[in-house]
PDB file of C-alpha atoms and ligand atoms in Angstrom:
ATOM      1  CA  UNK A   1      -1.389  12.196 -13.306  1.00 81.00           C
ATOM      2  CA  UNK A   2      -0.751  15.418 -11.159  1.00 95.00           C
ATOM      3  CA  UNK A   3      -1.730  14.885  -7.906  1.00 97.00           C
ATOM      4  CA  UNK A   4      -2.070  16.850  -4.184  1.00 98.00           C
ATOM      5  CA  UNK A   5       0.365  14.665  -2.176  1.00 98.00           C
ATOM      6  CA  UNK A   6       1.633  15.867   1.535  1.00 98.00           C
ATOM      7  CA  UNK A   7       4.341  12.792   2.624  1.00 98.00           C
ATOM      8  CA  UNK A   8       5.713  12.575   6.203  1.00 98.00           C
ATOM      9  CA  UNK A   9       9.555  11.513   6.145  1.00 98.00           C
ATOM     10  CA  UNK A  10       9.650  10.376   9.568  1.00 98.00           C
ATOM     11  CA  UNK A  11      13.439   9.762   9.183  1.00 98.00           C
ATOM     12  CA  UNK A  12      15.439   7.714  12.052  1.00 98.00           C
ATOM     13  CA  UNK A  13      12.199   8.807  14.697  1.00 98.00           C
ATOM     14  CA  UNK A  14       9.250   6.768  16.002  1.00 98.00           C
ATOM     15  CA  UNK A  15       9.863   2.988  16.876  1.00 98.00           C
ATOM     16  CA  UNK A  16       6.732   0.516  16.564  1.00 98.00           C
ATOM     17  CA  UNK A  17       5.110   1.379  20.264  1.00 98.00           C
ATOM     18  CA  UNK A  18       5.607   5.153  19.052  1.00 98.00           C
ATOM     19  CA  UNK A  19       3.979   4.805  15.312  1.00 98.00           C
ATOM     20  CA  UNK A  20       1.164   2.108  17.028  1.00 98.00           C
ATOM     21  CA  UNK A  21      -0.041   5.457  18.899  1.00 98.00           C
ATOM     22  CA  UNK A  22       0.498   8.019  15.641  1.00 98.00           C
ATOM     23  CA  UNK A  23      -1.592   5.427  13.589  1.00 98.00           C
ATOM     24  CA  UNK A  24      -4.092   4.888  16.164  1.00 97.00           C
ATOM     25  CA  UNK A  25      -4.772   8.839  16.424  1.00 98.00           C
ATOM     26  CA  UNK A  26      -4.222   9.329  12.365  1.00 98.00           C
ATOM     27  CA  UNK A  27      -6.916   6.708  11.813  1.00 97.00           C
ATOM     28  CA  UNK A  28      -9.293   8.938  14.494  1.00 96.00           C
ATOM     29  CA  UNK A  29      -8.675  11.649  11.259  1.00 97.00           C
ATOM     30  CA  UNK A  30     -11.198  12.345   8.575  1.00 95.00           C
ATOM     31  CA  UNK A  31      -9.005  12.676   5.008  1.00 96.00           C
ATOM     32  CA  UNK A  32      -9.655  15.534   2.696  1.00 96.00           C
ATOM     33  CA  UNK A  33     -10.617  13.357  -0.959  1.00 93.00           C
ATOM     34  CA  UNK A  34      -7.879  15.484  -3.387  1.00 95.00           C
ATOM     35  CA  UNK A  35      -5.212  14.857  -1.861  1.00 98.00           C
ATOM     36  CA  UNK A  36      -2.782  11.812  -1.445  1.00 98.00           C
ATOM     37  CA  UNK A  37      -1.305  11.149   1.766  1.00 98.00           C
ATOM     38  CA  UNK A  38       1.842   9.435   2.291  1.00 98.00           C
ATOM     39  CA  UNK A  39       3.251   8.316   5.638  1.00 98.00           C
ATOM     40  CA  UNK A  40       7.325   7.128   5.203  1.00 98.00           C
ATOM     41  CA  UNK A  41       8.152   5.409   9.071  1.00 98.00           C
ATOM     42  CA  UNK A  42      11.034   3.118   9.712  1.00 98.00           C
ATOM     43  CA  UNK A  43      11.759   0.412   7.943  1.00 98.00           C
ATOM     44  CA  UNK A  44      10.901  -1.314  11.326  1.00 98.00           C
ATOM     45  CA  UNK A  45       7.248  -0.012  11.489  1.00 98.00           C
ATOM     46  CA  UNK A  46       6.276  -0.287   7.480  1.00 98.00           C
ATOM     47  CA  UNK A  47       4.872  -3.683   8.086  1.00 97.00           C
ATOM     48  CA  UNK A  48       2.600  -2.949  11.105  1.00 97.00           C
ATOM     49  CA  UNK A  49       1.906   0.438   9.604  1.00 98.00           C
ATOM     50  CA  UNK A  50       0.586  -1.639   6.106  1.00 97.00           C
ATOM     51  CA  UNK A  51      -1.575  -3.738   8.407  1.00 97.00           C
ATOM     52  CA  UNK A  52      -3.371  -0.828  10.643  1.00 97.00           C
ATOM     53  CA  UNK A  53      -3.882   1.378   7.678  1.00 96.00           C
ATOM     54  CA  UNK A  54      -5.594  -1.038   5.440  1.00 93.00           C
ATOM     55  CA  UNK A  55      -9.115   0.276   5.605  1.00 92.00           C
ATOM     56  CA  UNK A  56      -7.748   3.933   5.348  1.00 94.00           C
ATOM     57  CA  UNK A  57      -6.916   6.515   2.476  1.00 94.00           C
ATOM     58  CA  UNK A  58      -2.964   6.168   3.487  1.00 97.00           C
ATOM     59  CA  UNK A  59      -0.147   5.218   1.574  1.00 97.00           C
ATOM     60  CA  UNK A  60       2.732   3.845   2.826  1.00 97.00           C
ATOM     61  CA  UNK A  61       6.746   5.051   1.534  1.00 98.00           C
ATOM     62  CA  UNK A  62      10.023   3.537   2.299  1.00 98.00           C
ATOM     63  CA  UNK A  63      12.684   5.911   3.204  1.00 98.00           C
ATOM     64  CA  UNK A  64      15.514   4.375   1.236  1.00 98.00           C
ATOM     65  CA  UNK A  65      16.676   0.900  -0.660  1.00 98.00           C
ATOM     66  CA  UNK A  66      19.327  -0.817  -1.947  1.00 98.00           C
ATOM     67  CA  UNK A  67      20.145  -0.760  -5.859  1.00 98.00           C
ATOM     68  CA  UNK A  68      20.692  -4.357  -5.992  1.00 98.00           C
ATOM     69  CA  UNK A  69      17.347  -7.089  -6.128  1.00 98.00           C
ATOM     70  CA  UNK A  70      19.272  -9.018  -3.451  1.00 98.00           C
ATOM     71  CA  UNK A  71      22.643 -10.782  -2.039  1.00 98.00           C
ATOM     72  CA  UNK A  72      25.491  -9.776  -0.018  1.00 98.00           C
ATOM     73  CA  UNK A  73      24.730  -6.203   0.923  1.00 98.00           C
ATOM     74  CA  UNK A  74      24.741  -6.809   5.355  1.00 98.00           C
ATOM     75  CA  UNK A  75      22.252  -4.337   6.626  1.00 97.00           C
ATOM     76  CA  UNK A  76      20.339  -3.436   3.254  1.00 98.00           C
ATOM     77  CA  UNK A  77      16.820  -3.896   2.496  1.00 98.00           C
ATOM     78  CA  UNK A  78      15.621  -4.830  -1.692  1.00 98.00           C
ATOM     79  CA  UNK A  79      12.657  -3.026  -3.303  1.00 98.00           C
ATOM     80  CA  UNK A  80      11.026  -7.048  -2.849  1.00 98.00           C
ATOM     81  CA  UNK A  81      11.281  -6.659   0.058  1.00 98.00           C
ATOM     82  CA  UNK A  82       9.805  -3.234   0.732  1.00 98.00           C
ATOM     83  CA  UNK A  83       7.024  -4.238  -1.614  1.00 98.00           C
ATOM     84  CA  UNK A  84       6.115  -7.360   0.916  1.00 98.00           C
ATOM     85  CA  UNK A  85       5.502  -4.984   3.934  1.00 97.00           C
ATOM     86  CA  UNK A  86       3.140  -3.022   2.355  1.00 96.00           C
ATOM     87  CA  UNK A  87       5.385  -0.303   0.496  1.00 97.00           C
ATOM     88  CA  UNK A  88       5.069   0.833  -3.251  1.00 96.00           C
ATOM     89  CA  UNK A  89       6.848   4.352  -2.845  1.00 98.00           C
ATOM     90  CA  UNK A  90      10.456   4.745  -1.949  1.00 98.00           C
ATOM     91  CA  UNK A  91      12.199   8.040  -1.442  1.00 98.00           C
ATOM     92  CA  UNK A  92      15.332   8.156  -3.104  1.00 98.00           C
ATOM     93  CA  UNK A  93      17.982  10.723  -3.136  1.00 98.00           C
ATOM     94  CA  UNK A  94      16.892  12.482  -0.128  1.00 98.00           C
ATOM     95  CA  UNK A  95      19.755  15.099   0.921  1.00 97.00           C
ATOM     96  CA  UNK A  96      20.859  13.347   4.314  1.00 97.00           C
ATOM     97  CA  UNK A  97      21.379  10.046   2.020  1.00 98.00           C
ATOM     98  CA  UNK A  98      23.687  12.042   0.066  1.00 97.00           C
ATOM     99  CA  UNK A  99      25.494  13.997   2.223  1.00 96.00           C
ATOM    100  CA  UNK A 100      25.577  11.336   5.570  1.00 97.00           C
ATOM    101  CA  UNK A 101      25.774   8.239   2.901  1.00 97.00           C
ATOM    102  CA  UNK A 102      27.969   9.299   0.071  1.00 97.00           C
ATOM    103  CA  UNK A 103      24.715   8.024  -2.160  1.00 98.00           C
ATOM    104  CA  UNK A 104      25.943  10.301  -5.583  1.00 98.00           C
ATOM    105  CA  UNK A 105      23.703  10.313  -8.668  1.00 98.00           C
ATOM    106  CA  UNK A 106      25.231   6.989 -10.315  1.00 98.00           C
ATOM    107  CA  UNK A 107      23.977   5.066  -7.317  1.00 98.00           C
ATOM    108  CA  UNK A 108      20.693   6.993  -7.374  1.00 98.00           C
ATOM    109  CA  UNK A 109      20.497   6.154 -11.056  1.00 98.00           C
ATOM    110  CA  UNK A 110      20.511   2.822 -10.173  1.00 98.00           C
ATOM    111  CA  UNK A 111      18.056   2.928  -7.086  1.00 98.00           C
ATOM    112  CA  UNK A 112      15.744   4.680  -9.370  1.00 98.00           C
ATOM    113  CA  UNK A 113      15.713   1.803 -12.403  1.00 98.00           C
ATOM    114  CA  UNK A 114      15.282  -1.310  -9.796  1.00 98.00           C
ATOM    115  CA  UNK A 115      12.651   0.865  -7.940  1.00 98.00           C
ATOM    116  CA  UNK A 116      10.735   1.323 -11.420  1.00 98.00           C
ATOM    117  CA  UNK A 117      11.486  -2.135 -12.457  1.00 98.00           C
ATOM    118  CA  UNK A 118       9.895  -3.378  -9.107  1.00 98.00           C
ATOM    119  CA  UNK A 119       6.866  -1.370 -10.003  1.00 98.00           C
ATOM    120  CA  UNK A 120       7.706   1.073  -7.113  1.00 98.00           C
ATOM    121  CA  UNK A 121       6.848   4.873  -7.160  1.00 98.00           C
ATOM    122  CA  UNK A 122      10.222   6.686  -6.630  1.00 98.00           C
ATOM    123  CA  UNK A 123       9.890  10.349  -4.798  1.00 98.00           C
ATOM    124  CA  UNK A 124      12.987  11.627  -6.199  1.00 98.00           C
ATOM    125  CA  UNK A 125      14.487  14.290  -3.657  1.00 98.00           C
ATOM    126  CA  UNK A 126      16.520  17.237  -5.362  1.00 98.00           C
ATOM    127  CA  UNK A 127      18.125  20.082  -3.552  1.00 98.00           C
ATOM    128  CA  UNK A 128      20.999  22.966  -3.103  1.00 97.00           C
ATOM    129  CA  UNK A 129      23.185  23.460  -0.425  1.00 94.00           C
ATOM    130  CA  UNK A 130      23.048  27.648   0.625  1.00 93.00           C
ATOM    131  CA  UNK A 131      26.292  27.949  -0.990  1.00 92.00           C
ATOM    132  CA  UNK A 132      24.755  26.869  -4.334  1.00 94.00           C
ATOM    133  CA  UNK A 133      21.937  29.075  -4.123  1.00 93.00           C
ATOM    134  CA  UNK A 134      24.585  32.366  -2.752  1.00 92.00           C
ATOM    135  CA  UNK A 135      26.916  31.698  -5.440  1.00 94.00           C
ATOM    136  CA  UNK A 136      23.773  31.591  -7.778  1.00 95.00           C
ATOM    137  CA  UNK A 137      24.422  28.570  -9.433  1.00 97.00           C
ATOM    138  CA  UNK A 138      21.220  26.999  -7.588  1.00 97.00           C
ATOM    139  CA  UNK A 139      19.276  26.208 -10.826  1.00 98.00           C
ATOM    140  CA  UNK A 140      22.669  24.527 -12.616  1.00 97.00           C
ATOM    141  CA  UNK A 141      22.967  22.132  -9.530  1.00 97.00           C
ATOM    142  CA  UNK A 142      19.579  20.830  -9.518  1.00 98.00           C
ATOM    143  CA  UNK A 143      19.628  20.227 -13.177  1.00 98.00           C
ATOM    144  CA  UNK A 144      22.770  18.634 -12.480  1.00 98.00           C
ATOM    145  CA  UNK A 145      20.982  16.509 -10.101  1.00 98.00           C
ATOM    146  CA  UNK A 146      17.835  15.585 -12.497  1.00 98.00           C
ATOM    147  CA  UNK A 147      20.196  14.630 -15.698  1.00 98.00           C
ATOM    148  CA  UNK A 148      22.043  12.855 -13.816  1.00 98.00           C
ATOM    149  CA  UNK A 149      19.996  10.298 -11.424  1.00 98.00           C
ATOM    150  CA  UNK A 150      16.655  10.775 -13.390  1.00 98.00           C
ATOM    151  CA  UNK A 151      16.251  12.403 -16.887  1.00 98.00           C
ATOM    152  CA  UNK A 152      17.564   8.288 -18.262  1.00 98.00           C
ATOM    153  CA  UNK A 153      14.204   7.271 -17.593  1.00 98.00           C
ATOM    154  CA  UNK A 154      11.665   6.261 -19.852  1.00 98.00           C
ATOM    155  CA  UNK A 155       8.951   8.550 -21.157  1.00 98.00           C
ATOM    156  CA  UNK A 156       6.145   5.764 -19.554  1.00 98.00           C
ATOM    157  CA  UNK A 157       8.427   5.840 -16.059  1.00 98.00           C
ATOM    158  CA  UNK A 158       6.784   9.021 -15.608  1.00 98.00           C
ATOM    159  CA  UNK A 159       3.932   7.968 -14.141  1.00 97.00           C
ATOM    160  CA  UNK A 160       5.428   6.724 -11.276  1.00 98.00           C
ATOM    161  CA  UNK A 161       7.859   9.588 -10.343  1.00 98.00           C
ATOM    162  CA  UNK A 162       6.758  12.243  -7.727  1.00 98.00           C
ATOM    163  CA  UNK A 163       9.816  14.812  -7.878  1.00 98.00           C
ATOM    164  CA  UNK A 164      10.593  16.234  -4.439  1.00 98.00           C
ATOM    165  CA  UNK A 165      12.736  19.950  -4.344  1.00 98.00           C
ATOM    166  CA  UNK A 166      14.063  20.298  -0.796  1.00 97.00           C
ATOM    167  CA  UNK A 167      16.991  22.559  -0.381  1.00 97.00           C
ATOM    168  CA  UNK A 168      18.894  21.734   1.757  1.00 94.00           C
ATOM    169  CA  UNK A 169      19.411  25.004   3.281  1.00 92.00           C
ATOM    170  CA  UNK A 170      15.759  24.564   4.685  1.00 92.00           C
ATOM    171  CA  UNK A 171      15.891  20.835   6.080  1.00 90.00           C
ATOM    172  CA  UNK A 172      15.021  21.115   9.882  1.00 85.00           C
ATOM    173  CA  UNK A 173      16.412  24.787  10.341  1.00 87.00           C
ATOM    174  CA  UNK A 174      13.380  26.324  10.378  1.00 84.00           C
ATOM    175  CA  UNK A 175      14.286  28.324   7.659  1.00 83.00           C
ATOM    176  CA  UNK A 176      11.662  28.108   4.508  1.00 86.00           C
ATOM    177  CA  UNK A 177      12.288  28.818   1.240  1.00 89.00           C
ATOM    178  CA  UNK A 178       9.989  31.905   0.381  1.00 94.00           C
ATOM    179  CA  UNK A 179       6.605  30.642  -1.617  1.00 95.00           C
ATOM    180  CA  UNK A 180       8.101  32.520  -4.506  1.00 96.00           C
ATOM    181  CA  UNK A 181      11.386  31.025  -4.196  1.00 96.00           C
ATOM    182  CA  UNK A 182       9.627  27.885  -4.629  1.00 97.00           C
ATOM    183  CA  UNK A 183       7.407  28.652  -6.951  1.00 98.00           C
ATOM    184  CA  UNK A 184      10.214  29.783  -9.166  1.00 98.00           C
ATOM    185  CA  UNK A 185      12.325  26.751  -8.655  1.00 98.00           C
ATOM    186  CA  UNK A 186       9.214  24.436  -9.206  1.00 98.00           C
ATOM    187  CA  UNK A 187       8.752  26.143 -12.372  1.00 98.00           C
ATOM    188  CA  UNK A 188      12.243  26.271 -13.422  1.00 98.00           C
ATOM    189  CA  UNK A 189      11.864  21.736 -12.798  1.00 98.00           C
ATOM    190  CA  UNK A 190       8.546  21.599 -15.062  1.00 98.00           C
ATOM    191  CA  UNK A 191      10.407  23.385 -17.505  1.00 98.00           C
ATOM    192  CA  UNK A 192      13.573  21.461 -17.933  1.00 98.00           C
ATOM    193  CA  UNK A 193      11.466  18.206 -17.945  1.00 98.00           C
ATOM    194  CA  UNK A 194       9.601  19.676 -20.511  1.00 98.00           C
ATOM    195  CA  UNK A 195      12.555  20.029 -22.872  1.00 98.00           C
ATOM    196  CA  UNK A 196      14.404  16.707 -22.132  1.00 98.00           C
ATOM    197  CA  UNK A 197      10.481  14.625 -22.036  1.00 98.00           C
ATOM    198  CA  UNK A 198       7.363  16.814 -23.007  1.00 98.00           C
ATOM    199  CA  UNK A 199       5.053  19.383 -21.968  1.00 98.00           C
ATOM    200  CA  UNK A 200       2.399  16.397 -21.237  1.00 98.00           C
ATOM    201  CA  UNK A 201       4.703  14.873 -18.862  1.00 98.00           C
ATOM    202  CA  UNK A 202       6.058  17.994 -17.202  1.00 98.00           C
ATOM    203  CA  UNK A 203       2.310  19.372 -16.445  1.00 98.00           C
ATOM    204  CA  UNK A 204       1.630  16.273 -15.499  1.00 98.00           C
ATOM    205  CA  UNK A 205       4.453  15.204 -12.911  1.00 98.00           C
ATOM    206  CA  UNK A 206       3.564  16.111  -8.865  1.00 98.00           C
ATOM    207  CA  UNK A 207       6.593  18.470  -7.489  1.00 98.00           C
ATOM    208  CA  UNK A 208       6.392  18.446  -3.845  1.00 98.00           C
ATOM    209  CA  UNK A 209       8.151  21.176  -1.773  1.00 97.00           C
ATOM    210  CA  UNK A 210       9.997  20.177   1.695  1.00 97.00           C
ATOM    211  CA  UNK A 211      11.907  21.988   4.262  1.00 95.00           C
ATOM    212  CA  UNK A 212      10.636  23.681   7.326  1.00 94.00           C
ATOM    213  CA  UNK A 213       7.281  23.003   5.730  1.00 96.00           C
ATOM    214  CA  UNK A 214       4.783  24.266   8.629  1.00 96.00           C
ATOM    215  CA  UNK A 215       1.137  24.346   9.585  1.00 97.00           C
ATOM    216  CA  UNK A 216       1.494  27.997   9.430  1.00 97.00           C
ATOM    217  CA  UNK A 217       3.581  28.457   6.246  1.00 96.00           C
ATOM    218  CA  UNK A 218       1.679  25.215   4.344  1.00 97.00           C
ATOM    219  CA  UNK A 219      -0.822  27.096   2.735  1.00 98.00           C
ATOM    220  CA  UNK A 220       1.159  29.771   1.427  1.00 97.00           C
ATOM    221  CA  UNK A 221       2.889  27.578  -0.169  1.00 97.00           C
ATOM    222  CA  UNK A 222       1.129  24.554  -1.557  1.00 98.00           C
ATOM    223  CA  UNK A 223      -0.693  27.931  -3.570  1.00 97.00           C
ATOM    224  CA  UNK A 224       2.217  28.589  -5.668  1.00 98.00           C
ATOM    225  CA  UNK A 225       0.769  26.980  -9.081  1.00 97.00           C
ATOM    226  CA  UNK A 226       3.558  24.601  -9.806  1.00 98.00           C
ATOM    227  CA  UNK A 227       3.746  23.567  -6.027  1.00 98.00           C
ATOM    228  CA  UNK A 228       1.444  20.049  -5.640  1.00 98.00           C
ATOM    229  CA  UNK A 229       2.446  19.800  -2.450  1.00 98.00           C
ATOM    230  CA  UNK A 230       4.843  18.548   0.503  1.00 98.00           C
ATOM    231  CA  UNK A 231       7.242  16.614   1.880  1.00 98.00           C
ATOM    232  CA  UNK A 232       6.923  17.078   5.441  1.00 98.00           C
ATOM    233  CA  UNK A 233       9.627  15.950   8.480  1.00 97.00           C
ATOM    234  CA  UNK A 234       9.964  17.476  11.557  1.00 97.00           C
ATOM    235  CA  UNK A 235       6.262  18.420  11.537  1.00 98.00           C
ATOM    236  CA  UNK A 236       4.885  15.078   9.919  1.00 98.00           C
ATOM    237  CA  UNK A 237       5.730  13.430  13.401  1.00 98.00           C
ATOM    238  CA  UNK A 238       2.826  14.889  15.473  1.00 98.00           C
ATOM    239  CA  UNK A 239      -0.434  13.884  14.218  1.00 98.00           C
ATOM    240  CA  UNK A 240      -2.162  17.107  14.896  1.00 98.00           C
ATOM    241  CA  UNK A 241       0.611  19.032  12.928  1.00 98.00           C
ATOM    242  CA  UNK A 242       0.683  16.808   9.720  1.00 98.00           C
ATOM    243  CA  UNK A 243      -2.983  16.942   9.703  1.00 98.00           C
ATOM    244  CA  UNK A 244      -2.842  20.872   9.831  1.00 98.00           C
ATOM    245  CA  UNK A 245      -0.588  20.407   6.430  1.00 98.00           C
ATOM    246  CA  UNK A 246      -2.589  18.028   4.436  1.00 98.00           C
ATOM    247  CA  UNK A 247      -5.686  20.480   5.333  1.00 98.00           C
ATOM    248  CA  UNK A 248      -3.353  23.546   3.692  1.00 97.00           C
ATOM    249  CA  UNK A 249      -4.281  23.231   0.203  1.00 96.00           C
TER     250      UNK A 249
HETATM  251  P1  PGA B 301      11.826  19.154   7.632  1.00 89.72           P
HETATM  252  O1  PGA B 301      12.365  17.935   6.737  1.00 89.72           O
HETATM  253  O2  PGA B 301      10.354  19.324   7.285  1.00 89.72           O
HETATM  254  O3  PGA B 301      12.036  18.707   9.054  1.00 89.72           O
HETATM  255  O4  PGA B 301      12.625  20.353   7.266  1.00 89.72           O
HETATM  256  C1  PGA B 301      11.985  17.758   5.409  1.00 89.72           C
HETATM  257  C2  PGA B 301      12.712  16.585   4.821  1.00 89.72           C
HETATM  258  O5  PGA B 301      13.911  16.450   5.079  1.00 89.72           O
HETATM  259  O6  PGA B 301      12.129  15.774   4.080  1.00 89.72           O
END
C-alpha cells in the first residue's frame, strides 16, 4: 500500500547518550496520522531506541545487514538479529554502501532475498553519480540498478519494498535535485516497475526522495505526485529539523 513515509538515515552519527536525548525530545512530538515515520540510528542504539519508542507512532530501520542468516562474517550483523532489537526495515543499497563498501547489485540481490525471507521491509536506495546524469545516461543507470538488485523479486515481495531514489550528486552537498527533476525520475521508476510487475504494484509502491532534503525545500517536493516522501540524513539528526520534514506534506 502507498504510503507518506519521511525516514532519518542517521548514518555513523549519534551514540546511545546522544539518541537517549533525540528520543526523549521526539517522544515530546505530536505525529501527523498519514504519514509513516521511520528513524534508522546505529546499530548500537536500535535496541534502546525499540524500547523508548514502544508507546509511539515510530518505526525503527537498520542501516545495513549481512546477506548471510549467520556464521563466520567478524563484524556483521544477520536480519535475526536486527529483527530481535526491534527492527523490521533495513536500508539496503544505500550509495555510501556501494561506493565506501564495494556492496554491487549481486550482493544487494542477495541482502534483498534474506531481508524478505526474514519478513523485513527493504528500503531499496537507487541513485546516479553527476557524471551519469551529465552524460545523460541517468535513467539507463538506475534501471540498471533496479534489474539488477531488485526487479528478481516476487510479485507478493512488493509489499514490503519502499524504493528510495537518492542521487548521489545530492547526498550531503546541499545540492537538491529540482522537484521536477524528481518528479520526473520518480515517474520514470513507477513506470519501469510497471512494465517488468504491473500497474497495481507500481501505483502502489512508496518512492521516497533523499538528498539535501530540507525543512525549507520538503514541501516542494514531497508535492511532486509520484514523490511519497523522504529519506532524510543530515537534517533527520536534529529533532526540530526532521519534525519540520515529516510536517511538509
Ligand atoms: P542527506 O542524506 O539528507 O544528508 O543528503 C541523505 C541520505 O544519504 O540518505
Amino acid at each position: 500500500m502507498r504510503k507518506k513515509i519521511v525516514a532519518g538515515n542517521w548514518k555513523m552519527n549519534n551514540d546511545l547518550d546522544e539518541t537517549e536525548l533525540f528520543l526523549a525530545e521526539l517522544k515530546k512530538q505530536v505525529f501527523p496520522e498519514k504519514v509513516v515515520i521511520m528513524i534508522a540510528p546505529p546499530f548500537t542504539s536500535l535496541n534502546h531506541a525499540f524500547k523508548s519508542l514502544r508507546d509511539h507512532n515510530v518505526e525503527l530501520a537498520a542501516q545495513n545487514m549481512h546477506q548471510n542468516n549467520e556464521g563466520a562474517f567478524t563484524g556483521e550483523i544477520s536480519a535475526k538479529m536486527l529483527k530481535s532489537v526491534g527492527a523490521k526495515t533495513v536500508i539496503l543499497g544505500h550509495s555510501e554502501r556501494r561506493a565506501l563498501f564495494n556492496e554491487d547489485s549481486p550482493i544487494l540481490a542477495a541482502k534483498v532475498n534474506t531481508a524478505l525471507e526474514n519478513e523485513m521491509t527493504v528500503i531499496f536506495c537507487i541513485g546516479e553519480e553527476l557524471e551519469d546524469r551529465k552524460k545523460g545516461s541517468h535513467f539507463d543507470l538506475i534501471k540498471k540498478q533496479l534489474s539488477e538488485g531488485l526487479f528478481h523479486v516476487s510479485d507478493g515481495a512488493w509489499e514490503n519494498i519502499i524504493i528510495a531514489y537518492e542521487p548521489v550528486w545530492a547526498i550531503g552537498t546541499g545540492e537538491t535535485a529540482s522537484p521536477e527533476q524528481a518528479q520526473e525520475m520518480h515517474k520514470f521508476i513507477r513506470k519501469i516497475i510497471a512494465e517488468n510487475y504491473s500497474k497495481a504494484i507500481a501505483d502502489n509502491v512508496s518512492i521516497l526522495y533523499g538528498g539535501s532534503v530540507k525543512p525549507d525545500n520538503a514541501a516542494e517536493i514531497f508535492g511532486q505526485n509520484d514523490v511519497d516522501g523522504g529519506l532524510i540524513g543530515g537534517a533527520s539528526l536534529k529533532v526540530d529539523s526532521f519534525m519540520k520534514i515529516v510536517n511538509s506534506f
